[in-house]
Amino acid sequence: MDSTAALALPDLWDRLTGTQQDPDLWVVLATGVVALAVVVPRPLWRVARNAITIAHEGGHGLMALLTGRQLTGIRLHSDTSGLTVSRGKPYGLGMILTAASGYTAPPLLGLGGAALLSAGRITLLLWVATALLVAMLVMVRNAYGALTVFLTGGTFLLVSWLTGPQVQAAFAYAVVWFLLLGGVRPAFELQAKRVRGAAGDSDADQLARLTSAPAGLWLFLFHAVSLCSLMGGGRWLLDL
């Protein structure tokens, strides 16, 4: 290892583990408004929802691995639907946790991101997100999904390497606000589909078949996790 690399590694570690200055309150508020403006209007949401699907399917995949299941592949589709396939017992706690982790993953990721930002760990958040996206890219099994994850991960990488602290902070806060706000809408969309009888194989219905709890109770859990994450994460972001 040459001297330049030897000097760069400590600097790199300090940059990763160090804290960064919090942005001004107006930046925090502005990024929240931008995220809300993306989540609420249907035309923008139809495009932005792809990012929520990445987090949703990534949640299924990560939980499958954590519970000892064999993750065989993830597919992301242009209609913002997705599919995560894992091998293992088709019943039991591992399967239940895997099925329950989809709708809860985006808001919980947002909550974790808000905790990092409240501690001034902006760079760490960007790098952790990039690492998770790279790991997910390995498991994606269709071209559209690979392109979506690649572009998303590339955006995080470019922002973390090529932009200054203020841009990084604004980007990180916008992403976390989007996960918190965007994590709320899918559960309401699922509820509307179930009222129309159009979601018979949803995560909530799969959980109902895996357990003795009705699908409505699992849907309530999705609502509770997303709304509580939004309230808690919002308080951290706003430093209340």
C-alpha positions as semicolon CSV with decimal commas, in nm:
position;residue;x (nm);y (nm);z (nm)
1;M;0,000;0,000;0,000
2;D;0,154;0,336;-0,102
3;S;0,166;0,639;0,125
4;T;-0,120;0,814;-0,053
5;A;-0,355;0,521;0,007
6;A;-0,234;0,492;0,366
7;L;-0,321;0,857;0,426
8;A;-0,652;0,832;0,241
9;L;-0,791;0,544;0,445
10;P;-0,793;0,727;0,780
11;D;-0,946;1,032;0,611
12;L;-1,209;0,811;0,453
13;W;-1,290;0,650;0,788
14;D;-1,309;0,987;0,962
15;R;-1,542;1,114;0,693
16;L;-1,766;0,810;0,730
17;T;-1,784;0,804;1,110
18;G;-1,768;1,177;1,173
19;T;-2,060;1,413;1,217
20;Q;-2,166;1,687;0,980
21;Q;-2,332;2,018;1,054
22;D;-2,711;2,018;1,056
23;P;-2,869;2,221;0,774
24;D;-3,072;2,531;0,847
25;L;-3,432;2,477;0,952
26;W;-3,560;2,620;0,626
27;V;-3,373;2,344;0,437
28;V;-3,533;2,077;0,655
29;L;-3,878;2,228;0,600
30;A;-3,822;2,281;0,227
31;T;-3,710;1,922;0,170
32;G;-4,018;1,801;0,360
33;V;-4,244;2,012;0,139
34;V;-4,071;1,880;-0,174
35;A;-4,115;1,521;-0,056
36;L;-4,483;1,585;0,019
37;A;-4,528;1,740;-0,326
38;V;-4,390;1,420;-0,479
39;V;-4,599;1,183;-0,268
40;V;-4,942;1,348;-0,292
41;P;-5,003;1,418;-0,666
42;R;-5,081;1,093;-0,846
43;P;-4,870;1,156;-1,162
44;L;-4,552;1,220;-0,964
45;W;-4,630;0,943;-0,718
46;R;-4,662;0,685;-0,995
47;V;-4,298;0,749;-1,085
48;A;-4,159;0,807;-0,735
49;R;-4,332;0,496;-0,601
50;N;-4,058;0,290;-0,768
51;A;-3,826;0,399;-0,487
52;I;-4,076;0,282;-0,225
53;T;-4,103;-0,050;-0,408
54;I;-3,724;-0,088;-0,387
55;A;-3,743;-0,040;-0,010
56;H;-4,050;-0,267;0,015
57;E;-3,893;-0,559;-0,170
58;G;-3,559;-0,494;-0,005
59;G;-3,733;-0,531;0,329
60;H;-3,872;-0,869;0,227
61;G;-3,530;-0,979;0,106
62;L;-3,336;-0,861;0,410
63;M;-3,579;-1,023;0,652
64;A;-3,568;-1,347;0,455
65;L;-3,191;-1,357;0,499
66;L;-3,207;-1,259;0,866
67;T;-3,452;-1,540;0,941
68;G;-3,242;-1,803;0,767
69;R;-3,438;-1,833;0,444
70;Q;-3,261;-1,861;0,108
71;L;-3,320;-1,548;-0,099
72;T;-3,340;-1,652;-0,464
73;G;-3,430;-1,328;-0,636
74;I;-3,608;-0,993;-0,647
75;R;-3,805;-0,851;-0,938
76;L;-3,921;-0,491;-0,979
77;H;-4,178;-0,402;-1,243
78;S;-4,261;-0,082;-1,430
79;D;-4,610;-0,070;-1,274
80;T;-4,429;-0,026;-0,935
81;S;-4,518;-0,378;-0,824
82;G;-4,249;-0,620;-0,714
83;L;-4,183;-0,978;-0,614
84;T;-3,932;-1,128;-0,373
85;V;-3,880;-1,504;-0,382
86;S;-3,715;-1,700;-0,102
87;R;-3,687;-2,068;-0,020
88;G;-3,762;-2,226;0,313
89;K;-4,057;-2,346;0,514
90;P;-4,382;-2,196;0,377
91;Y;-4,497;-2,136;0,733
92;G;-4,353;-2,038;1,070
93;L;-4,204;-1,724;1,222
94;G;-3,948;-1,669;0,947
95;M;-4,213;-1,665;0,677
96;I;-4,440;-1,439;0,885
97;L;-4,164;-1,186;0,951
98;T;-4,062;-1,192;0,584
99;A;-4,418;-1,124;0,468
100;A;-4,468;-0,849;0,727
101;S;-4,149;-0,663;0,642
102;G;-4,254;-0,523;0,304
103;Y;-4,499;-0,248;0,395
104;T;-4,312;-0,172;0,716
105;A;-3,966;-0,140;0,556
106;P;-3,993;0,207;0,393
107;P;-4,121;0,391;0,703
108;L;-3,880;0,207;0,933
109;L;-3,591;0,292;0,700
110;G;-3,709;0,651;0,712
111;L;-3,718;0,638;1,092
112;G;-3,365;0,496;1,103
113;G;-3,250;0,761;0,859
114;A;-3,407;1,034;1,072
115;A;-3,218;0,899;1,375
116;L;-2,888;0,919;1,184
117;L;-2,961;1,271;1,060
118;S;-3,056;1,388;1,408
119;A;-2,712;1,266;1,519
120;G;-2,541;1,453;1,234
121;R;-2,444;1,134;1,046
122;I;-2,528;1,256;0,698
123;T;-2,236;1,091;0,518
124;L;-2,292;0,763;0,701
125;L;-2,655;0,759;0,592
126;L;-2,563;0,813;0,227
127;W;-2,301;0,539;0,232
128;V;-2,520;0,288;0,415
129;A;-2,798;0,350;0,163
130;T;-2,554;0,301;-0,124
131;A;-2,425;-0,025;0,026
132;L;-2,778;-0,160;0,071
133;L;-2,866;-0,075;-0,288
134;V;-2,550;-0,244;-0,419
135;A;-2,633;-0,555;-0,218
136;M;-2,988;-0,553;-0,351
137;L;-2,866;-0,511;-0,709
138;V;-2,693;-0,849;-0,686
139;M;-3,027;-1,018;-0,615
140;V;-3,240;-0,842;-0,879
141;R;-3,345;-1,080;-1,154
142;N;-3,501;-0,859;-1,424
143;A;-3,370;-0,579;-1,645
144;Y;-3,612;-0,308;-1,532
145;G;-3,543;-0,382;-1,167
146;A;-3,166;-0,383;-1,221
147;L;-3,182;-0,051;-1,406
148;T;-3,397;0,108;-1,135
149;V;-3,173;-0,003;-0,850
150;F;-2,857;0,087;-1,044
151;L;-2,978;0,441;-1,115
152;T;-3,091;0,489;-0,756
153;G;-2,763;0,363;-0,613
154;G;-2,568;0,567;-0,867
155;T;-2,749;0,881;-0,756
156;F;-2,655;0,820;-0,394
157;L;-2,293;0,750;-0,492
158;L;-2,261;1,063;-0,705
159;V;-2,414;1,285;-0,438
160;S;-2,192;1,142;-0,163
161;W;-1,871;1,178;-0,368
162;L;-1,915;1,478;-0,594
163;T;-2,124;1,731;-0,402
164;G;-2,059;1,956;-0,106
165;P;-2,194;1,924;0,247
166;Q;-2,498;2,146;0,188
167;V;-2,615;1,951;-0,116
168;Q;-2,554;1,621;0,062
169;A;-2,756;1,739;0,361
170;A;-3,047;1,859;0,147
171;F;-3,047;1,533;-0,050
172;A;-3,033;1,318;0,264
173;Y;-3,319;1,505;0,431
174;A;-3,529;1,488;0,114
175;V;-3,475;1,111;0,091
176;V;-3,567;1,051;0,455
177;W;-3,876;1,274;0,433
178;F;-3,977;1,081;0,121
179;L;-3,942;0,744;0,295
180;L;-4,144;0,867;0,593
181;L;-4,420;1,031;0,389
182;G;-4,413;0,781;0,102
183;G;-4,421;0,495;0,351
184;V;-4,770;0,602;0,461
185;R;-4,949;0,599;0,126
186;P;-4,906;0,231;0,020
187;A;-5,104;0,101;0,319
188;F;-5,395;0,328;0,227
189;E;-5,369;0,213;-0,135
190;L;-5,378;-0,148;-0,020
191;Q;-5,681;-0,075;0,198
192;A;-5,865;0,077;-0,100
193;K;-5,780;-0,225;-0,317
194;R;-5,905;-0,465;-0,054
195;V;-6,235;-0,275;-0,032
196;R;-6,273;-0,330;-0,408
197;G;-6,175;-0,696;-0,370
198;A;-5,869;-0,642;-0,590
199;A;-5,588;-0,749;-0,355
200;G;-5,661;-1,107;-0,259
201;D;-5,294;-1,204;-0,260
202;S;-5,157;-0,897;-0,082
203;D;-4,906;-0,918;0,201
204;A;-5,189;-0,868;0,452
205;D;-5,388;-1,157;0,304
206;Q;-5,081;-1,381;0,294
207;L;-5,020;-1,301;0,661
208;A;-5,382;-1,385;0,740
209;R;-5,331;-1,727;0,583
210;L;-5,006;-1,777;0,776
211;T;-5,157;-1,678;1,110
212;S;-5,492;-1,677;1,283
213;A;-5,505;-1,296;1,266
214;P;-5,735;-1,141;1,002
215;A;-5,594;-0,938;0,714
216;G;-5,752;-0,624;0,856
217;L;-5,540;-0,654;1,168
218;W;-5,223;-0,678;0,964
219;L;-5,333;-0,377;0,761
220;F;-5,381;-0,190;1,089
221;L;-5,023;-0,286;1,180
222;F;-4,896;-0,141;0,851
223;H;-5,085;0,183;0,922
224;A;-4,957;0,200;1,279
225;V;-4,592;0,146;1,183
226;S;-4,599;0,401;0,900
227;L;-4,782;0,672;1,094
228;C;-4,579;0,627;1,413
229;S;-4,257;0,632;1,207
230;L;-4,368;0,955;1,039
231;M;-4,445;1,120;1,372
232;G;-4,126;1,002;1,541
233;G;-3,902;1,063;1,240
234;G;-4,056;1,404;1,180
235;R;-3,981;1,508;1,537
236;W;-3,618;1,402;1,495
237;L;-3,580;1,582;1,163
238;L;-3,733;1,900;1,301
239;D;-3,530;1,867;1,623
240;L;-3,839;1,895;1,841
